[in-house]
Coordinates of N, CA and C in Angstrom, one line a residue:
A9 N 11.0 -7.6 10.1 CA 12.2 -7.9 9.6 C 13.1 -8.3 10.6
N10 N 14.1 -9.5 10.3 CA 15.0 -10.0 11.4 C 14.3 -10.4 12.7
H11 N 13.1 -10.8 12.8 CA 12.1 -11.4 13.7 C 11.7 -10.2 14.8
Q12 N 12.1 -8.9 14.4 CA 11.8 -7.5 15.1 C 10.4 -7.1 14.7
R13 N 9.7 -6.5 15.2 CA 8.4 -5.6 15.1 C 8.9 -4.7 14.1
Y14 N 8.0 -4.3 13.2 CA 8.2 -3.4 11.9 C 7.2 -2.3 12.0
A15 N 7.1 -1.2 12.4 CA 6.1 -0.5 12.4 C 5.6 0.2 11.2
C16 N 5.1 -0.7 10.2 CA 4.8 -0.5 9.0 C 3.9 0.6 8.7
G17 N 2.7 0.7 9.4 CA 1.9 2.0 9.6 C 2.6 3.2 9.7
Q18 N 3.5 3.5 10.4 CA 4.4 4.7 10.9 C 5.1 4.8 10.0
R19 N 5.9 4.0 9.3 CA 6.8 4.2 8.4 C 6.3 4.6 7.0
A20 N 5.0 4.1 6.5 CA 4.1 4.2 5.5 C 3.8 5.7 5.6
K21 N 3.3 6.2 6.7 CA 2.8 7.5 7.0 C 4.2 8.4 6.5
A22 N 5.1 8.3 7.2 CA 6.4 9.0 7.1 C 6.5 9.2 5.6
A23 N 6.7 8.2 4.9 CA 7.1 8.0 3.5 C 6.2 8.7 2.5
L24 N 4.9 8.7 2.9 CA 3.8 9.4 2.3 C 3.9 11.1 2.6
Q25 N 4.1 11.2 3.7 CA 4.3 12.6 4.0 C 5.7 13.2 3.2
A26 N 6.6 12.5 3.2 CA 7.8 12.9 2.6 C 7.5 13.0 0.9
L27 N 6.8 12.0 0.5 CA 6.4 12.1 -0.9 C 5.5 13.1 -1.5
V28 N 4.5 13.6 -0.5 CA 3.6 14.7 -0.7 C 4.1 15.9 -1.0
D29 N 4.9 16.1 0.6 CA 5.7 17.6 0.8 C 5.1 18.6 0.4
Q30 N 3.9 18.8 0.9 CA 3.1 20.1 0.6 C 2.6 20.3 -0.7
Q31 N 2.5 19.2 -1.7 CA 2.4 19.3 -3.2 C 0.9 19.2 -3.2
P32 N 0.2 20.0 -4.2 CA -1.2 19.7 -4.4 C -1.6 18.0 -4.7
I33 N -2.5 17.5 -4.1 CA -2.9 16.2 -4.3 C -4.2 16.2 -5.0
R34 N -4.5 15.6 -6.2 CA -5.5 15.0 -6.8 C -5.9 13.6 -6.8
C35 N -7.0 13.4 -6.8 CA -7.7 12.0 -6.5 C -9.0 12.0 -7.7
H36 N -8.6 10.5 -8.1 CA -9.7 10.4 -9.3 C -10.4 9.1 -8.7
N37 N -11.6 9.0 -8.1 CA -12.3 7.8 -7.7 C -12.8 6.9 -8.9
K38 N -12.3 5.6 -8.3 CA -12.3 4.7 -9.5 C -13.6 3.6 -9.2
A39 N -13.6 3.2 -8.0 CA -14.7 2.2 -7.5 C -14.9 2.4 -6.0
K40 N -15.7 1.4 -5.3 CA -16.0 1.2 -4.3 C -15.9 -0.2 -3.6
D41 N -15.2 -0.5 -2.8 CA -14.8 -1.7 -2.4 C -16.1 -2.3 -1.8
K42 N -16.0 -3.6 -1.2 CA -17.4 -4.4 -0.7 C -17.7 -3.8 0.6
Y43 N -16.9 -2.7 1.4 CA -17.1 -2.2 2.6 C -17.7 -0.7 2.2
G44 N -17.8 -0.3 1.1 CA -18.4 0.9 0.6 C -17.2 2.1 0.6
R45 N -16.0 1.9 0.8 CA -15.0 2.8 0.6 C -14.7 3.0 -0.7
V46 N -14.3 4.2 -0.7 CA -13.9 4.9 -2.2 C -12.5 4.4 -2.5
V47 N -12.2 3.8 -3.8 CA -11.0 3.5 -4.2 C -10.6 4.5 -5.3
A48 N -9.7 5.1 -4.9 CA -9.1 6.0 -5.9 C -7.8 6.1 -6.4
I49 N -7.2 6.7 -7.5 CA -6.2 7.0 -7.8 C -5.9 8.4 -7.5
C50 N -4.5 8.6 -6.7 CA -4.3 9.8 -6.3 C -2.8 10.2 -6.9
L51 N -2.9 11.6 -7.3 CA -1.2 12.0 -7.7 C -0.9 13.1 -6.7
A52 N 0.6 12.8 -6.5 CA 1.2 14.2 -5.8 C 2.0 14.8 -7.0
G53 N 1.9 15.8 -7.4 CA 2.5 16.5 -8.7 C 2.0 15.3 -9.8
S54 N 3.1 14.9 -10.3 CA 3.0 13.8 -11.5 C 3.1 12.7 -11.0
T55 N 3.4 12.4 -9.7 CA 3.8 11.0 -9.3 C 2.6 10.4 -8.6
E56 N 2.1 9.3 -9.2 CA 1.1 8.5 -8.9 C 1.1 7.8 -7.6
I57 N 0.7 8.4 -6.4 CA 0.9 7.6 -5.0 C 0.8 6.4 -4.7
N58 N -0.6 5.8 -5.2 CA -0.7 4.6 -5.0 C 0.5 3.7 -5.8
R59 N 0.8 3.9 -6.8 CA 1.8 3.0 -7.4 C 3.0 3.3 -6.7
W60 N 3.6 4.2 -6.4 CA 4.8 4.8 -5.4 C 4.8 3.9 -4.2
M61 N 3.5 4.2 -3.3 CA 3.6 3.5 -2.1 C 3.6 1.9 -2.2
V62 N 3.2 1.2 -3.4 CA 3.5 -0.2 -3.6 C 4.7 -0.7 -3.8
R63 N 5.3 0.2 -5.1 CA 6.5 0.1 -5.3 C 7.4 0.1 -4.2
H64 N 7.5 1.0 -3.3 CA 8.5 1.0 -2.0 C 8.2 0.1 -1.1
G65 N 7.3 -0.8 -1.1 CA 7.0 -1.7 0.0 C 6.2 -1.0 1.2
H66 N 5.5 -0.1 1.1 CA 4.4 0.8 2.0 C 2.9 0.3 2.0
A67 N 2.6 -0.3 0.8 CA 1.3 -0.8 0.6 C 1.6 -1.9 -0.1
V68 N 0.2 -2.6 -0.3 CA 0.2 -3.9 -1.1 C -0.8 -3.5 -2.2
A69 N -0.7 -4.7 -3.3 CA -1.6 -4.3 -4.3 C -2.9 -4.8 -3.9
Y70 N -4.2 -4.1 -4.2 CA -5.4 -4.5 -3.8 C -6.1 -5.2 -4.9
R71 N -5.6 -6.5 -5.1 CA -6.1 -7.2 -6.0 C -7.8 -7.5 -6.2
S72 N -8.3 -7.4 -5.3 CA -9.7 -7.5 -5.6 C -10.5 -6.6 -6.4
I73 N -9.9 -5.4 -6.5 CA -10.5 -4.1 -6.9 C -9.8 -4.0 -8.4
T74 N -8.2 -4.3 -8.5 CA -7.5 -4.1 -9.8 C -6.1 -4.6 -9.7
K75 N -5.6 -5.2 -10.8 CA -4.4 -5.9 -10.6 C -3.2 -4.9 -11.1
A76 N -3.7 -3.6 -11.1 CA -2.8 -2.8 -11.7 C -1.3 -2.5 -11.0
Y77 N -1.4 -2.8 -9.6 CA -0.1 -2.8 -9.1 C 0.6 -4.0 -8.4
V78 N 0.3 -4.8 -9.3 CA 0.7 -6.3 -8.9 C 2.2 -6.4 -9.2
A79 N 2.4 -5.7 -10.3 CA 4.1 -5.9 -10.8 C 4.9 -5.0 -9.9
E80 N 4.6 -3.7 -9.4 CA 5.1 -3.2 -8.5 C 5.5 -3.7 -6.9
E81 N 4.2 -4.6 -6.8 CA 4.4 -5.2 -5.5 C 5.4 -6.4 -5.7
E82 N 5.6 -6.8 -6.7 CA 6.4 -8.1 -7.0 C 8.0 -7.3 -7.0
I83 N 7.9 -6.3 -7.5 CA 9.6 -5.7 -7.3 C 9.7 -5.1 -5.9
A84 N 9.0 -4.8 -5.1 CA 9.0 -4.7 -3.7 C 9.3 -5.8 -2.9
K85 N 8.7 -7.0 -3.3 CA 9.0 -8.0 -2.7 C 10.1 -8.6 -2.8
S86 N 10.7 -8.7 -4.1 CA 11.9 -9.3 -4.5 C 13.2 -8.4 -3.8
Q87 N 12.7 -7.0 -3.8 CA 13.9 -6.3 -3.3 C 13.8 -6.2 -1.5
Q88 N 12.8 -6.9 -1.1 CA 12.6 -6.6 0.4 C 12.4 -5.3 0.9
L89 N 11.6 -4.8 0.2 CA 11.4 -3.2 0.7 C 10.2 -3.1 1.4
G90 N 10.2 -2.3 2.6 CA 9.3 -1.9 3.5 C 8.8 -3.1 4.5
L91 N 7.5 -3.3 4.2 CA 7.0 -4.4 4.8 C 7.3 -5.8 4.4
W92 N 7.8 -5.9 3.0 CA 8.5 -7.0 2.6 C 10.0 -7.6 2.9
S93 N 10.3 -6.8 4.0 CA 11.6 -7.1 4.6 C 11.5 -8.1 5.9
G94 N 10.2 -8.5 6.1 CA 9.7 -9.4 6.9 C 8.6 -10.1 6.7
S95 N 7.7 -11.0 7.5 CA 6.9 -11.4 7.3 C 5.4 -11.0 7.8
F96 N 4.2 -10.9 7.2 CA 3.3 -10.3 7.7 C 2.0 -10.8 7.1
K97 N 0.8 -10.7 7.7 CA -0.6 -11.3 7.2 C -0.9 -10.1 6.0
M98 N -1.5 -10.8 5.1 CA -2.2 -9.7 3.9 C -3.3 -9.2 4.9
P99 N -3.5 -7.8 4.6 CA -4.5 -7.2 5.2 C -5.8 -8.0 5.2
W100 N -6.3 -8.3 4.2 CA -7.7 -8.9 4.0 C -7.7 -10.2 5.2
L101 N -6.7 -11.0 5.0 CA -6.5 -12.1 5.9 C -6.6 -11.8 7.3
W102 N -5.8 -10.5 7.6 CA -5.7 -10.6 9.0 C -7.1 -9.8 9.5
R103 N -7.8 -9.0 8.5 CA -9.2 -8.7 9.0 C -10.0 -9.9 9.3
K104 N -9.9 -10.7 8.6 CA -10.8 -12.0 8.3 C -10.7 -12.5 9.7
T105 N -9.3 -12.6 10.4 CA -9.0 -13.3 11.6 C -9.6 -12.2 12.7
Q106 N -9.7 -11.1 12.5 CA -10.4 -10.2 13.5 C -11.9 -10.1 13.4
G107 N -12.3 -10.7 12.2 CA -13.8 -10.7 12.5 C -14.4 -9.5 11.7
N108 N -13.5 -8.9 10.7 CA -13.8 -7.7 10.1 C -14.2 -8.0 8.8

């Protein structure tokens, strides 16, 4: 933001910790991505963590798996929340440039 570095990972971690705040977490596996990682929907109490993180600009919609969070991403982007307060490379593009 404002041409300054933004510690998006640290801020996302802090937001997630505050959201969860010792609540029981339940996850439901939905798929695996092309790297074999589990893709799941997780809840902290009645709050869907995935949706909340994207809506508040702490994560991006994983479009290659689902379009479920695109609307939340658009809201975060339009309000310049979290990582949308500046510019960045989408994670899949960054990994591509890193040879991952």
